[in-house]
């Protein structure tokens, strides 16, 4: 039997987390008070999360993947440990964080009066990196 793992992220703003997951084509549930995660194993310890992707929308997953708000206001990813080896591990979390950061950066730049001039995707040994270029509005 597997168990849930809880790993801290740098994500703080629910809005950008939900936007990032939706951009990755996931159906997302938001539960301000938290909701239970479902697992393949019925006797697994119940865990709560505030932002949830249900297992049926995660090809090959053993359970739901959730993001639970922590006392320090950051989200922790809560998932079945087996899913970390089936496509939802560190690389997947990094991709979520990358899209989150892009969404957040675009919103902050817009609020400060900048306009997006260009977006470049660069392939590196660690995966894709996105470079955004802004210009000030006149």
Tab-separated table of N, CA, C and O in Angstrom, residues 4 26-27 29 37-42 44 52-66 80 83 88:
chain	number	residue	atom	x	y	z
A	4	UNK	N	0.166	8.987	1.291
A	4	UNK	CA	0.235	10.343	0.766
A	4	UNK	C	1.558	10.978	1.156
A	4	UNK	O	2.082	10.758	2.239
A	26	UNK	N	-6.350	20.645	-16.961
A	26	UNK	CA	-6.929	19.863	-15.872
A	26	UNK	C	-8.236	20.498	-15.419
A	26	UNK	O	-8.385	21.717	-15.425
A	27	UNK	N	-9.174	19.638	-15.042
A	27	UNK	CA	-10.393	20.078	-14.373
A	27	UNK	C	-10.001	20.321	-12.922
A	27	UNK	O	-9.444	19.445	-12.269
A	29	UNK	N	-10.959	21.698	-8.961
A	29	UNK	CA	-11.950	22.032	-7.935
A	29	UNK	C	-11.282	22.933	-6.905
A	29	UNK	O	-10.138	22.697	-6.526
A	37	UNK	N	-9.303	14.152	-0.342
A	37	UNK	CA	-8.718	13.559	-1.533
A	37	UNK	C	-9.112	12.096	-1.588
A	37	UNK	O	-9.186	11.429	-0.547
A	38	UNK	N	-9.355	11.594	-2.785
A	38	UNK	CA	-9.690	10.192	-2.972
A	38	UNK	C	-8.459	9.453	-3.470
A	38	UNK	O	-7.676	9.985	-4.246
A	39	UNK	N	-8.326	8.220	-3.031
A	39	UNK	CA	-7.176	7.420	-3.412
A	39	UNK	C	-7.631	6.084	-3.958
A	39	UNK	O	-8.743	5.627	-3.699
A	40	UNK	N	-6.754	5.434	-4.683
A	40	UNK	CA	-6.990	4.090	-5.194
A	40	UNK	C	-7.176	3.111	-4.036
A	40	UNK	O	-7.939	2.167	-4.116
A	41	UNK	N	-6.471	3.369	-2.939
A	41	UNK	CA	-6.521	2.501	-1.761
A	41	UNK	C	-7.524	3.054	-0.766
A	41	UNK	O	-7.334	4.133	-0.209
A	42	UNK	N	-8.586	2.324	-0.507
A	42	UNK	CA	-9.662	2.812	0.351
A	42	UNK	C	-9.240	2.979	1.811
A	42	UNK	O	-9.831	3.766	2.538
A	44	UNK	N	-6.391	4.142	2.869
A	44	UNK	CA	-5.353	5.152	2.997
A	44	UNK	C	-5.855	6.310	3.867
A	44	UNK	O	-7.028	6.674	3.807
A	52	UNK	N	-7.976	20.906	-5.943
A	52	UNK	CA	-7.906	19.467	-6.211
A	52	UNK	C	-8.086	19.170	-7.694
A	52	UNK	O	-8.955	19.736	-8.358
A	53	UNK	N	-7.252	18.241	-8.176
A	53	UNK	CA	-7.456	17.632	-9.493
A	53	UNK	C	-7.836	16.181	-9.189
A	53	UNK	O	-7.063	15.446	-8.567
A	54	UNK	N	-9.008	15.772	-9.596
A	54	UNK	CA	-9.479	14.412	-9.311
A	54	UNK	C	-8.770	13.394	-10.208
A	54	UNK	O	-8.371	13.687	-11.338
A	55	UNK	N	-8.647	12.216	-9.685
A	55	UNK	CA	-7.926	11.122	-10.339
A	55	UNK	C	-8.401	10.855	-11.761
A	55	UNK	O	-7.593	10.561	-12.645
A	56	UNK	N	-9.692	10.966	-12.019
A	56	UNK	CA	-10.194	10.661	-13.365
A	56	UNK	C	-9.664	11.630	-14.417
A	56	UNK	O	-9.720	11.351	-15.608
A	57	UNK	N	-9.118	12.785	-13.990
A	57	UNK	CA	-8.543	13.753	-14.922
A	57	UNK	C	-7.018	13.678	-14.967
A	57	UNK	O	-6.375	14.513	-15.615
A	58	UNK	N	-6.447	12.693	-14.279
A	58	UNK	CA	-4.998	12.506	-14.210
A	58	UNK	C	-4.652	11.132	-14.776
A	58	UNK	O	-4.660	10.141	-14.046
A	59	UNK	N	-4.364	11.037	-16.063
A	59	UNK	CA	-4.077	9.736	-16.668
A	59	UNK	C	-2.987	8.966	-15.912
A	59	UNK	O	-1.909	9.479	-15.651
A	60	UNK	N	-3.322	7.739	-15.516
A	60	UNK	CA	-2.363	6.862	-14.847
A	60	UNK	C	-2.165	7.111	-13.369
A	60	UNK	O	-1.347	6.441	-12.727
A	61	UNK	N	-2.899	8.052	-12.793
A	61	UNK	CA	-2.711	8.381	-11.376
A	61	UNK	C	-3.433	7.394	-10.465
A	61	UNK	O	-4.472	6.845	-10.812
A	62	UNK	N	-2.860	7.202	-9.280
A	62	UNK	CA	-3.472	6.340	-8.260
A	62	UNK	C	-4.473	7.100	-7.405
A	62	UNK	O	-5.345	6.505	-6.801
A	63	UNK	N	-4.318	8.383	-7.320
A	63	UNK	CA	-5.220	9.168	-6.479
A	63	UNK	C	-5.334	10.597	-6.973
A	63	UNK	O	-4.677	11.002	-7.936
A	64	UNK	N	-6.177	11.349	-6.285
A	64	UNK	CA	-6.306	12.766	-6.582
A	64	UNK	C	-5.003	13.468	-6.206
A	64	UNK	O	-4.266	12.998	-5.344
A	65	UNK	N	-4.757	14.600	-6.831
A	65	UNK	CA	-3.640	15.442	-6.431
A	65	UNK	C	-4.241	16.744	-5.918
A	65	UNK	O	-5.100	17.343	-6.568
A	66	UNK	N	-3.789	17.133	-4.741
A	66	UNK	CA	-4.316	18.342	-4.131
A	66	UNK	C	-3.232	19.309	-3.730
A	66	UNK	O	-2.061	18.940	-3.591
A	80	UNK	N	-0.513	10.857	-3.744
A	80	UNK	CA	-0.076	9.493	-3.478
A	80	UNK	C	1.390	9.390	-3.886
A	80	UNK	O	1.770	9.844	-4.962
A	83	UNK	N	2.284	8.202	-7.363
A	83	UNK	CA	2.085	9.099	-8.500
A	83	UNK	C	3.333	9.913	-8.821
A	83	UNK	O	3.500	10.381	-9.943
A	88	UNK	N	3.836	12.466	-12.266
A	88	UNK	CA	3.398	13.603	-11.464
A	88	UNK	C	4.399	13.911	-10.351
A	88	UNK	O	4.032	14.289	-9.254
